[in-house]
Amino acid sequence: MQKGMRLNDGHITYLAVLAKKDGTRRGCLSKRSSDNTKWHSKWFALLQNMLFYFESDSSSRPAGLYLLEGCVCDRAPSPKPSMSAKECMEKQYYFTVTFNHDNQKALELRTEDVKDCDEWVAAITQASYRNLATEHETLMQKYLHLLQIVETEKTVAKQLRQQIEDGEIEIERLKSEISGLLKENEKIQSNPEVPPSEDDAEIKKIKKVQSFLRGWICRRKWKTIIQDYIRSPHAESMRKRNQVVFSMLEAEAEYVQQLHILVNNFLRPLRMAASSKKPPITHDDVSSIFLNSETIMFLHQIFYQGLKARIASWPTLVLADLFDILLPMLNIYQEFVRNHQYSLQILAHCKQNRDFDKLLKQYETKPDCEERTLETFLTYPMFQIPRYILTLHELLAHTPHEHVERTSLDYAKGKLEELSRIMHDEVSETENIRKNLSIERMIVEGCEVLLDTSQTFVRQGSLIQVPMTEKGKITRGRLGSLSLKKEGERQCFLFSKHLIICTRGSGGKLHITKNGVASLIDCTLMEEPEGTEEETKGERSGFEAEHLDFKVMVEPKEVQPYTVILVASSRQEKTAWTSDISQCIDNIRCNGLMMNAFEENSKVSVPQMIKSDTSLYCDDVDIRFSKMMNSCKVLQIRYASVERLLERLTDLRFLSIDFLNTFLHSYRVFTAAELVLDKLITIYKKPISAIPARNTLFHNDFELNTELKLRVISFLEEVMHDPELLTQERKAAANIIRTLTQEDPGDNQVTLEEITQTALDECKTEPFEIHSALEIAEQLTLLDHLVFKVIPYEEFFGQGWMKNDKNERTPYIMKTTKHFNDISNKIASEILQWEDVAVRVGVIEKWVAVADICRCLHNYNAMLEITSSLNRSCVFRLKKTWLKVSKQTKTVIDKLQKLVSSEGRFKNLREALKNCDPPCVPYLGMYLTDLAFIEEGTPNYTEDSLVNFSKMRMISHIIREIRQFQQTAYKIDYQPKVANYLLDGRTVLDEESLYEASLRIEPKTST
């Protein structure tokens, strides 16, 4: 039995007294009893996120305590009172406190005053340390910002004081000079008969020269100050920002002019023409062609005037508020873009009218149009949103992070990108529907299957359809004849669900042939039709000599089966058609067949034996199912015996990819490869009644066992002589034999062993400063991927990397761990070997640049190698060094550390891996943590000795993600000099030596 929880009673009593005295809220409330029958009046006191209640105001000890962290407090409606208590209940106001963890009953309270009720709700809602932490973080940021302002103001004040002191000194000097001049003037006035001496004339000349020199020096000093600012990075950034704004103004002026021409030279004249007695175009067609072009013009005229007003107040350029006004109105572009293709179709249709075509050419010859057509002007608005996005990208690139407009411009760019994605998706979907409808209109008889909005167009083209004889054989004698090419030419349209075959009639119209609409779910593709030996030997010519024909067998439910023979004009075209048809058939069967198998009103033909087989979804003593479904829409196996798993493995009705991958990854945990092979051979030779007699062969990699490999090859050779085997199955068997018998050619990439041996043979390596950040990042990525890709998936089972014999059980995982630690030590040693602070700062900034390049290369493992090295105590404690690291570098470090942070189970890193395409080097420790969590939390077998297949499935999903990144190699050239530097361990220090070096270059300061 679980013991009760111990609490510090004295401390809680102290907090209760403190809450009663200085709490945020205090007062009498009514609390509903635990059995919901009565209301008890209690004295409540709120202190921070603790709510105490007392029996009365005079009680010294609390009767209870509620912790409010993460709770939700809301007003509650009054319950319906009984007739006798109605008058009393009308004066009560209710509110509830709901807790976010299970098995915690909500706290129901009431008060007699509505204001008091609202104040209690507001106080409890704000009683959270999380809010305080967020507010504290915000205040700290403001505080740091204010500190920077204060430091700046102090510097400015110091400069002003110095200027004032210099001014005072200058004033004193001038006063003394003036007093001297006054005395001399008095002497001159007292002795007017004395003629001016030559010395006074010389002094005046000297003063003039001095004045000239002082002015020249001041002008030169100001010129130097101005030139220094002009050459500064801030001034360069502001110049580029201004250039972007000026270019934006020019582009906006040009765009407004284009819209003005579209409206005044085309839209308005065509409206007037549509109102004439003999209109060349209708008002509906004008509206369809131009839609809301006039509204778009008015919107951008306003935006352009705002831009001009901002330019008039240069150099203060504030643009964010203009985008705030523009953004809500840009939704009108959605309608224009959605209608664009349709407007061009209507315009093309109207051009068939000679009067309209003549009138349009007259408009297009106007000087303003500059020989541009109406289609050109209708296309300009399509590119305006992407143009704004590019402009904002450039603007943000030259806008400092502390700039007042930075946040608003970021928000505007995000909104525009979101609008652009929506417009793109809508255009794609609309274009697909219009494509289907245009084909449907061309067919004289019509085609209902094309009205299905989920029907996606794949390809179309001209193929030759070969007729069939009465016996169902191909008429091969006519394959090469010109008459057959002319008679049998068909226009074929492939969609995601149907194949449509038509003949071309007069006027470009199409006619569906007999059996010309084939549902792909009923089709089977045969790429190599076979004829009789006589036909094969004597009548091959033309197309058949090149194997350009393929066969589609159609077996509809309510119609007699039939076969369609089609011939392509080239091998490339045949390959394209057969590949697309095969892909569509696979997709529709995988996505739709089993989903419809358990629906009573299904239109898909499914054998009754599937629906009636309860072993597929009902629990039994040796198998149990979860509520989740696999890719075949059958309940997933949760627990099962080995025999039932092998039985499901060979049941070809429901061999889902998920089950197959899970079994292949994990079968060594609960069975042996020999047993799996024996089961497959048995099923092939003696198929059970519920399974079709013709089995599709299953292949697994048994290369670790030579005897087993020979058995597999022997069995496949026996299978290939089976006369009932389909052509595709025979090809599959031959491919497996070829794979097993020939040696793996590899990916022609240099191996880690070769690189390591080269590094050991090299006596001297080039220093760190010789290599560029890009070279180091590329070679580090190459090394990391070479170490990562060779880890076999068997090592991920059983937590072998945490056992005493881990080096024997998981040698490749341990090699990966050692490589991670070696690189991290290498980076720390490189930083700490330099006595000069400036050099250390340069080394840190260069390694941060390497990490940022690794981020672009999707090498998240190297990012952690570098950031973890910078966070080691021996490097992190170097305060003098970090003070001189640039602000830009620190920003990059913060961004990288946030990306690979372990917070939330590596939430940000998982999101990055989800969105990136291989090649990639993930951080292996994240996956090992997941696997350890699964292994520790769930056993391999249940109490009744059933395999825990749900656990195997979870592990398999992780392994599949790892293998996805292992299989795609980087296209990076091996550079021996850089790789040798990274692998050279002669200058790498151990942990103790690293800390000693850190203390030597920056000793501890006495407090």
Short mmCIF file of C-alpha atoms in Angstrom, two decimals, residues 62 157 212 219 225 275 291 312 328 353 427 484 491 500 502 560 562 668 698 774 795 871 893 926:
data_model
loop_
_atom_site.label_atom_id
_atom_site.label_comp_id
_atom_site.label_asym_id
_atom_site.label_seq_id
_atom_site.Cartn_x
_atom_site.Cartn_y
_atom_site.Cartn_z
CA PRO A 62 -6.08 26.34 7.66
CA ALA A 157 26.90 62.48 -21.02
CA PHE A 212 42.45 79.89 -41.41
CA ARG A 219 36.61 71.01 -41.59
CA ILE A 225 34.06 61.76 -39.05
CA SER A 275 -23.46 48.19 -74.01
CA LEU A 291 -13.06 40.20 -62.52
CA ALA A 312 9.00 62.66 -48.97
CA PRO A 328 -6.16 42.72 -44.92
CA ASN A 353 -15.48 36.53 -82.82
CA VAL A 427 -4.83 27.26 -58.18
CA LEU A 484 -3.47 -0.52 -88.20
CA GLN A 491 -6.48 9.31 -77.55
CA ILE A 500 -10.26 6.49 -70.70
CA CYS A 502 -11.25 7.65 -77.12
CA GLN A 560 -17.54 -9.90 -68.88
CA TYR A 562 -11.87 -8.06 -71.40
CA ARG A 668 15.44 -11.72 -34.39
CA PHE A 698 8.80 -12.27 -49.83
CA LEU A 774 33.17 25.85 -45.27
CA GLU A 795 22.24 -2.66 -32.37
CA ASN A 871 28.93 25.03 -23.19
CA ILE A 893 24.82 30.60 -31.00
CA MET A 926 17.89 11.64 -29.28
#
